[in-house]
Short mmCIF file of N, CA and C in Angstrom, two decimals:
data_model
loop_
_atom_site.label_atom_id
_atom_site.label_comp_id
_atom_site.label_asym_id
_atom_site.label_seq_id
_atom_site.Cartn_x
_atom_site.Cartn_y
_atom_site.Cartn_z
N MET A 1256 -24.53 -28.56 208.92
CA MET A 1256 -23.94 -27.40 209.25
C MET A 1256 -22.64 -27.11 208.69
N ASP A 1257 -22.78 -26.82 207.36
CA ASP A 1257 -21.60 -26.54 206.63
C ASP A 1257 -21.24 -24.97 206.92
N THR A 1258 -20.01 -24.68 207.16
CA THR A 1258 -19.66 -23.26 207.32
C THR A 1258 -18.78 -22.94 206.08
N PRO A 1259 -19.12 -21.81 205.41
CA PRO A 1259 -18.42 -21.42 204.32
C PRO A 1259 -16.83 -21.10 204.78
N PRO A 1260 -16.03 -21.51 203.67
CA PRO A 1260 -14.63 -21.13 204.13
C PRO A 1260 -14.50 -19.54 204.13
N PRO A 1261 -13.50 -19.17 204.91
CA PRO A 1261 -13.28 -17.63 205.08
C PRO A 1261 -12.68 -17.14 203.68
N ASP A 1262 -13.16 -15.91 203.25
CA ASP A 1262 -12.79 -15.38 202.13
C ASP A 1262 -11.42 -14.59 202.35
N LEU A 1263 -10.42 -15.18 201.96
CA LEU A 1263 -9.06 -14.66 202.21
C LEU A 1263 -8.82 -13.43 201.40
N SER A 1264 -9.50 -13.20 200.13
CA SER A 1264 -9.20 -11.97 199.43
C SER A 1264 -9.79 -10.73 200.09
N LEU A 1265 -10.85 -10.91 200.91
CA LEU A 1265 -11.55 -9.76 201.56
C LEU A 1265 -10.63 -9.58 202.86
N ARG A 1266 -10.06 -10.39 203.37
CA ARG A 1266 -9.11 -10.19 204.62
C ARG A 1266 -7.89 -9.43 204.01
N SER A 1267 -7.31 -9.83 203.10
CA SER A 1267 -6.15 -9.11 202.48
C SER A 1267 -6.40 -7.70 202.11
N GLU A 1268 -7.61 -7.36 201.61
CA GLU A 1268 -7.98 -6.09 201.16
C GLU A 1268 -8.21 -5.19 202.39
N GLU A 1269 -8.73 -5.79 203.52
CA GLU A 1269 -9.16 -5.05 204.64
C GLU A 1269 -7.82 -4.91 205.61
N SER A 1270 -6.82 -5.60 205.29
CA SER A 1270 -5.66 -5.56 206.30
C SER A 1270 -5.06 -4.04 206.45
N PRO A 1271 -4.91 -3.20 205.25
CA PRO A 1271 -4.45 -1.86 205.65
C PRO A 1271 -5.39 -1.05 206.40
N LYS A 1272 -6.76 -1.32 206.01
CA LYS A 1272 -7.75 -0.50 206.67
C LYS A 1272 -7.68 -0.90 208.26
N SER A 1273 -7.77 -2.12 208.58
CA SER A 1273 -7.75 -2.67 209.92
C SER A 1273 -6.48 -2.18 210.64
N THR A 1274 -5.27 -2.22 209.93
CA THR A 1274 -4.09 -1.76 210.48
C THR A 1274 -4.13 -0.31 210.94
N ASP A 1275 -4.73 0.60 210.10
CA ASP A 1275 -4.85 1.95 210.45
C ASP A 1275 -5.84 2.18 211.55
N LEU A 1276 -6.94 1.39 211.45
CA LEU A 1276 -8.00 1.60 212.61
C LEU A 1276 -7.42 1.09 214.01
N GLN A 1277 -6.55 0.08 213.86
CA GLN A 1277 -5.88 -0.46 215.17
C GLN A 1277 -4.98 0.60 215.69
N PHE A 1278 -4.28 1.30 214.80
CA PHE A 1278 -3.16 2.23 215.12
C PHE A 1278 -3.97 3.35 215.73
N GLN A 1279 -5.07 3.74 215.11
CA GLN A 1279 -5.94 4.98 215.56
C GLN A 1279 -6.51 4.61 217.02
N LYS A 1280 -6.91 3.39 217.12
CA LYS A 1280 -7.45 3.05 218.38
C LYS A 1280 -6.45 3.03 219.48
N GLN A 1281 -5.17 2.53 219.29
CA GLN A 1281 -4.07 2.68 220.19
C GLN A 1281 -3.76 4.02 220.58
N LEU A 1282 -3.68 4.93 219.54
CA LEU A 1282 -3.32 6.24 219.70
C LEU A 1282 -4.47 6.94 220.67
N GLU A 1283 -5.66 6.72 220.33
CA GLU A 1283 -6.77 7.20 221.15
C GLU A 1283 -6.69 6.68 222.60
N ASP A 1284 -6.35 5.44 222.78
CA ASP A 1284 -6.29 4.91 224.05
C ASP A 1284 -5.09 5.53 224.87
N TRP A 1285 -3.91 5.74 224.17
CA TRP A 1285 -2.81 6.38 224.78
C TRP A 1285 -3.11 7.80 225.24
N LEU A 1286 -3.85 8.60 224.40
CA LEU A 1286 -4.20 9.92 224.66
C LEU A 1286 -5.14 9.97 225.83
N ASN A 1287 -6.10 9.05 225.91
CA ASN A 1287 -7.04 8.96 227.11
C ASN A 1287 -6.23 8.71 228.34
N GLU A 1288 -5.28 7.73 228.35
CA GLU A 1288 -4.43 7.46 229.45
C GLU A 1288 -3.66 8.72 229.87
N ILE A 1289 -3.07 9.51 229.01
CA ILE A 1289 -2.44 10.70 229.26
C ILE A 1289 -3.39 11.73 229.92
N LYS A 1290 -4.56 11.79 229.39
CA LYS A 1290 -5.62 12.71 229.92
C LYS A 1290 -6.01 12.52 231.36
N ALA A 1291 -6.17 11.11 231.56
CA ALA A 1291 -6.38 10.61 233.01
C ALA A 1291 -5.32 10.82 233.81
N ASP A 1292 -4.15 10.64 233.40
CA ASP A 1292 -2.89 10.85 234.34
C ASP A 1292 -2.75 12.37 234.53
N VAL A 1293 -2.99 13.15 233.69
CA VAL A 1293 -2.91 14.57 233.81
C VAL A 1293 -3.91 15.03 234.87
N SER A 1294 -5.12 14.63 234.79
CA SER A 1294 -6.16 14.96 235.74
C SER A 1294 -5.91 14.40 237.16
N GLU A 1295 -5.17 13.24 237.21
CA GLU A 1295 -4.83 12.69 238.58
C GLU A 1295 -3.68 13.40 239.14
N ARG A 1296 -2.67 13.80 238.34
CA ARG A 1296 -1.42 14.33 238.96
C ARG A 1296 -1.12 15.63 238.13
N PRO A 1297 -1.94 16.72 238.37
CA PRO A 1297 -1.61 18.01 237.52
C PRO A 1297 -0.41 18.70 238.01
N PHE A 1298 0.08 18.53 239.15
CA PHE A 1298 1.34 19.16 239.53
C PHE A 1298 2.66 18.62 238.95
N LEU A 1299 2.55 17.31 238.92
CA LEU A 1299 3.65 16.72 238.08
C LEU A 1299 3.83 17.21 236.63
N TRP A 1300 2.71 17.18 235.97
CA TRP A 1300 2.70 17.69 234.59
C TRP A 1300 2.98 19.05 234.56
N LEU A 1301 2.61 19.82 235.56
CA LEU A 1301 2.93 21.37 235.63
C LEU A 1301 4.46 21.52 235.70
N ILE A 1302 5.10 20.66 236.50
CA ILE A 1302 6.47 20.84 236.72
C ILE A 1302 7.27 20.30 235.43
N ILE A 1303 6.72 19.39 234.85
CA ILE A 1303 7.34 18.92 233.53
C ILE A 1303 7.23 19.94 232.42
N ALA A 1304 6.04 20.65 232.25
CA ALA A 1304 5.93 21.66 231.36
C ALA A 1304 6.78 22.85 231.81
N PHE A 1305 6.87 23.12 232.96
CA PHE A 1305 7.72 24.36 233.48
C PHE A 1305 9.19 24.06 233.07
N LEU A 1306 9.67 22.96 233.54
CA LEU A 1306 11.04 22.57 233.11
C LEU A 1306 11.42 22.53 231.70
N SER A 1307 10.47 21.90 230.98
CA SER A 1307 10.70 21.92 229.48
C SER A 1307 10.78 23.36 228.86
N GLY A 1308 9.93 24.21 229.34
CA GLY A 1308 9.90 25.63 228.88
C GLY A 1308 11.09 26.26 229.18
N PHE A 1309 11.56 26.14 230.47
CA PHE A 1309 12.82 26.82 231.09
C PHE A 1309 14.05 26.26 230.25
N VAL A 1310 14.11 24.97 230.03
CA VAL A 1310 15.28 24.50 229.21
C VAL A 1310 15.14 25.03 227.69
N SER A 1311 13.99 25.11 227.22
CA SER A 1311 13.95 25.51 225.71
C SER A 1311 14.31 27.00 225.61
N ASN A 1312 13.91 27.84 226.72
CA ASN A 1312 14.23 29.22 226.66
C ASN A 1312 15.64 29.50 227.15
N SER A 1313 16.19 28.63 228.00
CA SER A 1313 17.54 28.85 228.38
C SER A 1313 18.62 28.48 227.36
N PHE A 1314 18.39 27.38 226.74
CA PHE A 1314 19.21 26.83 225.86
C PHE A 1314 18.53 26.76 224.40
N PRO A 1315 18.74 27.77 223.67
CA PRO A 1315 17.96 27.66 222.29
C PRO A 1315 18.17 26.47 221.50
N ALA A 1316 17.15 25.90 220.82
CA ALA A 1316 17.36 24.71 220.14
C ALA A 1316 18.31 24.74 218.93
N ARG A 1317 18.46 26.02 218.36
CA ARG A 1317 19.41 26.15 217.30
C ARG A 1317 20.80 25.96 217.66
N MET A 1318 21.15 26.60 218.79
CA MET A 1318 22.51 26.38 219.39
C MET A 1318 22.91 25.02 219.65
N LEU A 1319 21.73 24.27 220.38
CA LEU A 1319 22.11 22.96 220.72
C LEU A 1319 22.31 22.07 219.37
N PHE A 1320 21.47 22.40 218.37
CA PHE A 1320 21.52 21.63 217.21
C PHE A 1320 22.97 21.77 216.45
N LEU A 1321 23.39 23.07 216.59
CA LEU A 1321 24.72 23.42 215.92
C LEU A 1321 25.80 22.59 216.71
N VAL A 1322 25.73 22.57 217.97
CA VAL A 1322 26.75 21.92 218.78
C VAL A 1322 26.84 20.43 218.47
N VAL A 1323 25.61 19.83 218.28
CA VAL A 1323 25.49 18.34 217.88
C VAL A 1323 26.09 18.14 216.55
N VAL A 1324 25.71 19.00 215.62
CA VAL A 1324 26.22 18.73 214.27
C VAL A 1324 27.68 18.92 214.12
N ARG A 1325 28.22 19.98 215.01
CA ARG A 1325 29.69 20.08 214.91
C ARG A 1325 30.40 18.95 215.65
N MET A 1326 29.89 18.48 216.62
CA MET A 1326 30.37 17.24 217.26
C MET A 1326 30.49 15.95 216.49
N ILE A 1327 29.40 15.84 215.77
CA ILE A 1327 29.22 14.63 214.81
C ILE A 1327 30.17 14.83 213.65
N SER A 1328 30.29 15.99 213.11
CA SER A 1328 31.12 16.17 211.98
C SER A 1328 32.65 16.13 212.42
N TRP A 1329 32.97 16.54 213.64
CA TRP A 1329 34.25 16.49 214.15
C TRP A 1329 34.69 14.99 214.34
N LEU A 1330 33.83 14.19 214.77
CA LEU A 1330 34.06 12.79 214.97
C LEU A 1330 34.00 12.00 213.67
N LEU A 1331 33.27 12.41 212.79
CA LEU A 1331 33.08 11.61 211.47
C LEU A 1331 34.36 11.80 210.49
N GLY A 1332 34.93 12.84 210.59
CA GLY A 1332 36.23 13.01 209.69
C GLY A 1332 37.15 11.97 209.96
N PRO A 1333 37.77 11.86 211.29
CA PRO A 1333 38.74 10.70 211.54
C PRO A 1333 38.16 9.37 211.32
N ALA A 1334 36.95 9.05 211.60
CA ALA A 1334 36.34 7.83 211.32
C ALA A 1334 36.30 7.46 209.88
N ILE A 1335 36.02 8.43 209.01
CA ILE A 1335 36.08 8.19 207.55
C ILE A 1335 37.29 7.92 207.15
N LEU A 1336 38.35 8.78 207.54
CA LEU A 1336 39.79 8.48 207.18
C LEU A 1336 40.25 7.12 207.72
N LEU A 1337 39.83 6.76 208.89
CA LEU A 1337 40.30 5.50 209.34
C LEU A 1337 39.63 4.24 208.54
N MET A 1338 38.47 4.39 208.22
CA MET A 1338 37.75 3.34 207.35
C MET A 1338 38.50 3.29 205.97
N GLY A 1339 38.84 4.41 205.36
CA GLY A 1339 39.49 4.38 204.16
C GLY A 1339 40.97 3.78 204.34
N VAL A 1340 41.63 4.02 205.31
CA VAL A 1340 42.93 3.46 205.56
C VAL A 1340 42.76 1.83 205.65
N VAL A 1341 41.77 1.50 206.36
CA VAL A 1341 41.54 0.03 206.63
C VAL A 1341 41.08 -0.76 205.35
N LYS A 1342 40.28 0.01 204.52
CA LYS A 1342 39.91 -0.63 203.15
C LYS A 1342 40.99 -0.72 202.24
N ILE A 1343 41.85 0.37 202.21
CA ILE A 1343 43.12 0.32 201.32
C ILE A 1343 44.06 -0.81 201.71
N SER A 1344 44.31 -0.91 202.99
CA SER A 1344 45.18 -1.94 203.62
C SER A 1344 44.68 -3.28 203.32
N ASP A 1345 43.31 -3.43 203.58
CA ASP A 1345 42.73 -4.64 203.19
C ASP A 1345 42.92 -4.97 201.75
N LEU A 1346 42.76 -3.99 200.83
CA LEU A 1346 42.81 -4.26 199.33
C LEU A 1346 44.27 -4.77 198.96
N PHE A 1347 45.29 -4.09 199.56
CA PHE A 1347 46.75 -4.46 199.28
C PHE A 1347 47.01 -5.88 199.91
N PHE A 1348 46.60 -6.04 201.10
CA PHE A 1348 46.98 -7.37 201.66
C PHE A 1348 46.22 -8.55 201.17
N SER A 1349 44.98 -8.37 200.70
CA SER A 1349 44.24 -9.36 200.11
C SER A 1349 44.71 -9.78 198.64
N SER A 1350 45.29 -8.80 197.98
CA SER A 1350 45.92 -9.00 196.63
C SER A 1350 47.23 -9.90 196.87
N ARG A 1351 48.02 -9.44 197.90
CA ARG A 1351 49.22 -10.26 198.20
C ARG A 1351 48.87 -11.74 198.63
N ALA A 1352 47.78 -11.97 199.32
CA ALA A 1352 47.39 -13.27 199.78
C ALA A 1352 47.06 -14.13 198.59
N HIS A 1353 46.44 -13.54 197.54
CA HIS A 1353 45.96 -14.20 196.43
C HIS A 1353 47.16 -14.51 195.49
N GLU A 1354 48.26 -13.71 195.48
CA GLU A 1354 49.44 -14.00 194.67
C GLU A 1354 50.21 -15.21 195.21
N ARG A 1355 50.20 -15.45 196.52
CA ARG A 1355 50.83 -16.56 197.06
C ARG A 1355 50.06 -17.74 196.84
#
């Protein structure tokens, strides 16, 4: 009862396909769970959809994105300057330590 050794070359070639199939299977399972949940609790999902629509119409995404970008740029300016000062001071203090 000899069993042939597994062919490793076939497994390595099938790996990307099996990964894609596994991902597709997980995605389908997740979508089926969402569908089942929507059919079990339709009013919860109706409230979620209403609130998301209300928020998106009340607060335009463009304005929110603009505010986020301005806040990030406002905070990054001092952070970049502080990193530059630290690097320059590190450069000078490390050269003095090597001279001693």
